[in-house]
Coordinates of C-alpha atoms and ligand atoms in Angstrom, one line a residue:
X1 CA 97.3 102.0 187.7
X2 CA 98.0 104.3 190.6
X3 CA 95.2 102.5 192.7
X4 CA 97.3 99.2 192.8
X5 CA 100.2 100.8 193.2
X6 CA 98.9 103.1 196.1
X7 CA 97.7 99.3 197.0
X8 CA 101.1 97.8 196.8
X9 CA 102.6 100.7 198.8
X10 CA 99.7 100.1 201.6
X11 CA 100.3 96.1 201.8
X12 CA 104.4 96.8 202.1
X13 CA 103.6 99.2 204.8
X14 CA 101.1 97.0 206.9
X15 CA 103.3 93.8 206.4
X16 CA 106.1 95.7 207.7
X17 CA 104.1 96.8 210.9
X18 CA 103.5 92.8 211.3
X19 CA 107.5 92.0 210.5
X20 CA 108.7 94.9 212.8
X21 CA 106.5 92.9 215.5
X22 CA 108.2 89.8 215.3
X23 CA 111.3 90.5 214.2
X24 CA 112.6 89.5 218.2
X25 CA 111.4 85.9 218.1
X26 CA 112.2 84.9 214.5
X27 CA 116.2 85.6 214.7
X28 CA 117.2 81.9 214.3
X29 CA 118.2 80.4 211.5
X30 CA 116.3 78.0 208.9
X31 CA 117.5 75.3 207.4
X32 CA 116.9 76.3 204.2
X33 CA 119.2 78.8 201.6
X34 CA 117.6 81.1 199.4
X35 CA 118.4 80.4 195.6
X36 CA 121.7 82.8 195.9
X37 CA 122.6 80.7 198.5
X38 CA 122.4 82.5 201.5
X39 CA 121.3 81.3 204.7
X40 CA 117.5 82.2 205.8
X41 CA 116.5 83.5 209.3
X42 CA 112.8 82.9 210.1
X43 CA 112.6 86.5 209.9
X44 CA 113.4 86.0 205.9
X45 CA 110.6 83.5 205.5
X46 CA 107.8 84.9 207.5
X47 CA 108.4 88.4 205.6
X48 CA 108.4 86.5 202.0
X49 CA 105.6 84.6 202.8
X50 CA 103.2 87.2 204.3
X51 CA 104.1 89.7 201.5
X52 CA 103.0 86.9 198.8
X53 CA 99.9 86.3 200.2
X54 CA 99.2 89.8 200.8
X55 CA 100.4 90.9 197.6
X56 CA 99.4 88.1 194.8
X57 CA 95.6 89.0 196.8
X58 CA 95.4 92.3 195.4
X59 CA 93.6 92.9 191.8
X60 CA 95.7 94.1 189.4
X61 CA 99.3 92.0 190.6
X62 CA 99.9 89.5 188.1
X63 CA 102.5 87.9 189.8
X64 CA 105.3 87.7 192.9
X65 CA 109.1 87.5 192.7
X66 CA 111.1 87.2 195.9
X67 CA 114.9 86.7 196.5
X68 CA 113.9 84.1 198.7
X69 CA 112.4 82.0 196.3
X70 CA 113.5 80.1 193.1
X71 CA 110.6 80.9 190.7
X72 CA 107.9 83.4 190.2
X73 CA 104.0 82.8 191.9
X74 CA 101.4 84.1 189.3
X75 CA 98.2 85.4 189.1
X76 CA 96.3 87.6 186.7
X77 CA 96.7 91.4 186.4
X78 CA 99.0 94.2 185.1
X79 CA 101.4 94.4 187.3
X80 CA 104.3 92.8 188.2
X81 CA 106.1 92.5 192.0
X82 CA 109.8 91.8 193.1
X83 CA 110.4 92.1 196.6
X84 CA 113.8 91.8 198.9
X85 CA 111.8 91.2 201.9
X86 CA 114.2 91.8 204.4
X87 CA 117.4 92.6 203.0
X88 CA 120.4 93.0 205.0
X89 CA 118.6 90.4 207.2
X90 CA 122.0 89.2 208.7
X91 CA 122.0 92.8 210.7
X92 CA 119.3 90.9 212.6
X93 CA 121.9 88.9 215.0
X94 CA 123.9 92.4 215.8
X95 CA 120.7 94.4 215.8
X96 CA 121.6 96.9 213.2
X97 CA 119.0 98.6 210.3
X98 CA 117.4 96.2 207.5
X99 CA 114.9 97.2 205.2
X100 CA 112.0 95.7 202.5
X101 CA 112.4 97.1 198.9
X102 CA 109.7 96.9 196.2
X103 CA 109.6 97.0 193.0
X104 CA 106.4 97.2 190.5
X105 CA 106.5 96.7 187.3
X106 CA 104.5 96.4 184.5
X107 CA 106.2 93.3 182.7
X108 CA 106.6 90.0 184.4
X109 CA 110.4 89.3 185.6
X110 CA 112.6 89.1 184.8
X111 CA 111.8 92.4 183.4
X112 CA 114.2 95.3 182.4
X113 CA 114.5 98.7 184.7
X114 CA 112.2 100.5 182.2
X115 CA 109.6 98.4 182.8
X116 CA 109.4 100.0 186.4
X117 CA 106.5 102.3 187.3
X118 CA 106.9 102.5 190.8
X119 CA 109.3 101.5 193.6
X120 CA 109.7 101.5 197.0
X121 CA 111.5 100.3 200.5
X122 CA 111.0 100.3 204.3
X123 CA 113.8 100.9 206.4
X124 CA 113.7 99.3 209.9
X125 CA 115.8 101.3 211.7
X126 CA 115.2 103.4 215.5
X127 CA 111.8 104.0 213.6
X128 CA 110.2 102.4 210.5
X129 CA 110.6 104.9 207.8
X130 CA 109.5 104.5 203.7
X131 CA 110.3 106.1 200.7
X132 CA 108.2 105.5 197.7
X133 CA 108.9 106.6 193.8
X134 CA 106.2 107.3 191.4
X135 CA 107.2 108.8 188.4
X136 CA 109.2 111.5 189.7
X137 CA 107.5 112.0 192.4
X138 CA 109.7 111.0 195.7
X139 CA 107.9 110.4 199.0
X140 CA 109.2 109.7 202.9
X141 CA 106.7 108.3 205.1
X142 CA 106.5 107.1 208.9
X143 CA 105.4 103.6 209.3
X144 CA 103.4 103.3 212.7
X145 CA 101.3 99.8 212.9
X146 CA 101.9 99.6 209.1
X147 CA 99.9 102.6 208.3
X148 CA 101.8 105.4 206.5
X149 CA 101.6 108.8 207.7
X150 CA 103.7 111.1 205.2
X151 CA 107.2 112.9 206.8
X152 CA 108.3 114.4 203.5
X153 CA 106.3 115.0 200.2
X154 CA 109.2 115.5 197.8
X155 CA 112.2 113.7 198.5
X156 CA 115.6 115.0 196.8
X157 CA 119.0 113.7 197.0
X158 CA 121.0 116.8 199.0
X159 CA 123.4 118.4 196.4
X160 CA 126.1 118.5 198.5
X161 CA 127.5 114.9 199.2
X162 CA 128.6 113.9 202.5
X163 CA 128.6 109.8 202.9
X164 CA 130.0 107.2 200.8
X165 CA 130.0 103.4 201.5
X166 CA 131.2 100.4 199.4
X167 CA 130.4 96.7 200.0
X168 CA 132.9 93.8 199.2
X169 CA 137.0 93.3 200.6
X170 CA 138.9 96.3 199.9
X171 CA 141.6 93.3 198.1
X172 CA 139.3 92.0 196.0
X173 CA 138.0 95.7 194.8
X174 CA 139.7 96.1 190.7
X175 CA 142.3 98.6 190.6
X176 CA 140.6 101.7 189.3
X177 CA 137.5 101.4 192.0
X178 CA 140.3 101.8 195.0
X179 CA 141.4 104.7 193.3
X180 CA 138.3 106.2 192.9
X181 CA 137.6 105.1 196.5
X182 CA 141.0 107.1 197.7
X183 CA 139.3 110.2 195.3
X184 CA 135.8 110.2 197.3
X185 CA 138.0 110.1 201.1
X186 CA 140.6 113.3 199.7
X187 CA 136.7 115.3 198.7
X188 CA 136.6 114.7 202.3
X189 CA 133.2 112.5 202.5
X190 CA 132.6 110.6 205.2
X191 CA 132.5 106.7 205.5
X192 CA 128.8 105.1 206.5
X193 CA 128.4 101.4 205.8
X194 CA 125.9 99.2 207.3
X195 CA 126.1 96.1 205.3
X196 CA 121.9 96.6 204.3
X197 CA 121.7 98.3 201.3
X198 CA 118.3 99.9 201.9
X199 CA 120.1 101.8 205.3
X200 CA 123.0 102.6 203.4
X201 CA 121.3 104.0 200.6
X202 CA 119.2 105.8 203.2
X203 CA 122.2 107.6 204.8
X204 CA 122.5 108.8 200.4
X205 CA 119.3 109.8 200.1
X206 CA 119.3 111.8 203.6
X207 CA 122.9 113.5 203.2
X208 CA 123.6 113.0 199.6
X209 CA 127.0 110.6 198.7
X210 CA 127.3 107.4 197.3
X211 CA 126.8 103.5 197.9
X212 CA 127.7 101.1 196.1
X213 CA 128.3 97.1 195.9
X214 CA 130.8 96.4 193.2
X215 CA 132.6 94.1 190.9
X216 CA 135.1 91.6 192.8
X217 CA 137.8 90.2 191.6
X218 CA 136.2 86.4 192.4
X219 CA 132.9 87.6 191.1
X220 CA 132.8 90.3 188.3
X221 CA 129.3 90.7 189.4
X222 CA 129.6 91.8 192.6
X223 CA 126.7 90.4 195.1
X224 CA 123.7 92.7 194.7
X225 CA 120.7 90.8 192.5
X226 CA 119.2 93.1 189.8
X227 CA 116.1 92.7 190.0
X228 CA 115.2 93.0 193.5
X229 CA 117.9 95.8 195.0
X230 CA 119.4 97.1 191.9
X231 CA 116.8 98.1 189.8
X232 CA 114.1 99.4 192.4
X233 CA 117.3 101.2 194.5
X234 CA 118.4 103.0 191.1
X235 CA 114.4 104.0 190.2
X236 CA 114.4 105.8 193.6
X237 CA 117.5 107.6 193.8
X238 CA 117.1 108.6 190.1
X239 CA 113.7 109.8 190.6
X240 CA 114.8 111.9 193.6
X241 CA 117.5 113.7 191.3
X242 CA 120.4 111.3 191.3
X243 CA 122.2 108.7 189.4
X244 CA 122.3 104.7 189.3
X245 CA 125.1 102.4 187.2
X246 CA 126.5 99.6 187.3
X247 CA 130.1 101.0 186.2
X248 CA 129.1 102.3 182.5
X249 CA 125.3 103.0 182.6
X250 CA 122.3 103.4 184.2
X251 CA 121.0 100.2 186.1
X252 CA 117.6 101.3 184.5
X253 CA 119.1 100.5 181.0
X254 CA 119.7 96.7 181.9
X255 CA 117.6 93.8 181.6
X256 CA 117.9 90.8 183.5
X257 CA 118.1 86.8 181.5
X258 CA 117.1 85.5 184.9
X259 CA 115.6 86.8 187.9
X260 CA 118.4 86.1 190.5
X261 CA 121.3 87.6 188.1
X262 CA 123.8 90.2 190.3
X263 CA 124.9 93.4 189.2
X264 CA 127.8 96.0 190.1
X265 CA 125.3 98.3 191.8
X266 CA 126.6 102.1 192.2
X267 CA 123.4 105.2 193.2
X268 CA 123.8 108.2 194.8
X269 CA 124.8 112.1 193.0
X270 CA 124.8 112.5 189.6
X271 CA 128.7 113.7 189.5
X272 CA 130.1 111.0 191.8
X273 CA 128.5 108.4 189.3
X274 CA 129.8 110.4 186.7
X275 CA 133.2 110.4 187.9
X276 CA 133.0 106.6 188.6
X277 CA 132.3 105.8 185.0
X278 CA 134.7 107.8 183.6
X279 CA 137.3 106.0 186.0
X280 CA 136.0 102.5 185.1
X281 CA 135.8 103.5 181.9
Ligands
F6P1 O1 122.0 91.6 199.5 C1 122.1 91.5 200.9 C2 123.0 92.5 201.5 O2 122.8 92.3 202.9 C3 122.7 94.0 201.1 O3 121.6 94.6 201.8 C4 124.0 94.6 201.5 O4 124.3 95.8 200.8 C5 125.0 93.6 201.3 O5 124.4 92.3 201.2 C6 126.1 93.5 202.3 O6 127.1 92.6 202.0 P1 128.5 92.5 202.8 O7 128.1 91.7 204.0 O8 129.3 91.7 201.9 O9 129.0 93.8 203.1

């Protein structure tokens, strides 16, 4: 098991290298959608594409799930990936951070949060960084022409927070999540949102906080799909010491009915999730 997965984390890592490369001359737009509907840059595809190859190559992955595509590509083996391959892609035009995330699991998708042994993302930001989550074991690497060269061998979520960030229109946030917003400003943490998950949950893991993307009025489900950001997001932060939900339990405890279905996504310190739940209670 931990030879594929060291596998997996080695194939993210070098495909990132490649995606970091060309990230400058694939900013245009596609004509295609992926199947939430969102429009794909050419940065999207070559990253989904490369990863499949690279990935579905290796012996022991069964099978690839993307955002980017409807259905799942199988092969034989044990283990299971779902990839975001470059979320927060849109960050491309205005040149901000966007990451990969990764997550391995040992039942084919859609599979529930349980079913996670490992999980991972790369954040493309002033330097390619990635953290990887095996077991409780919480890693921080630095990605130079995708190899890994480790920064930090035991990742934690800082005990004191500092940063909090919340996707969606303020207006269409319920009632009680504003107020727990206006709770998190008066404890006097700081604002950091990026619009790409894997940065924002970055800034979490770095300072300690919490991010979250959460139930609109228009869309109870927020925006975030389970499978691919929720679940792997929640694995890592709760294996470095904090807390996932999606407003009244872990994200780990859910199971997906299809691989694209969204989620209210909330990670960061355990008492700032706890003090969400009890407000959306
Ligand atoms: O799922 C894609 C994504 O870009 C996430 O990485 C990010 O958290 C969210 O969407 C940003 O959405 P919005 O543009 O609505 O803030």
């Amino acid at each position: 098991m931990t030879d594929t997965i060291e596998a997996v984390f080695d194939t993210v890592a070098g495909v990132a290298g490649d995606v970091r490369e060309v990230l400058a001359s694939r900013r245009s737009y596609e004509a295609g959608e992926n199947p939430s509907g969102e429009q794909q840059l050419a940065a999207d595809v070559y990253a989904d594409d490369r990863l499949e190859d690279q990935l579905l190559a290796l012996d022991g992955v069964g099978s690839y799930a993307s955002e980017e595509r409807d259905s799942l590509s199988v092969d034989s083996g044990s283990y299971h990936v779902a990839c975001d391959p470059l979320d927060g892609s849109s960050n491309l035009k205005s040149n901000n951070g966007m990451g990969t995330i990764v997550g391995i699991y040992d039942e084919q998708p859609p599979a529930p949060g349980d079913a996670l042994v490992a999980a991972g993302y790369v954040l493309y930001g002033p330097i390619t960084t990635m953290v990887t989550a095996v077991g409780e074991t919480v890693t921080e690497f630095l990605v130079e022409d995708g190899e890994r060269e480790v920064l930090n061998e035991d990742v934690t979520v800082p005990s004191e927070p500092v940063t909090y960030g919340f996707g969606g229109r303020a207006p269409d946030w319920p009632e009680e999540f504003a107020a727990f917003v206006e709770s998190v400003e008066d404890d006097r943490l700081k604002l950091r949102y990026g619009g790409a998950m894997v940065a924002d949950v970055n800034q979490v893991m770095t300072y300690g906080g919490i991010f979250g993307y959460p139930m609109l009025a228009d869309n109870p489900e927020g925006k975030l799909r389970l499978q691919f950001e929720g679940h792997p997001m929640a694995y890592i932060v709760e294996a470095a010491g904090g807390a996932s939900s999606d407003g009244s339990r872990s994200l780990l405890e859910k199971t997906p009915t299809e691989i694209h279905e969204r989620s209210p996504v909330f990670v960061g310190n355990d008492a700032l999730i706890a003090a969400l739940e009890s407000v959306l209670a």
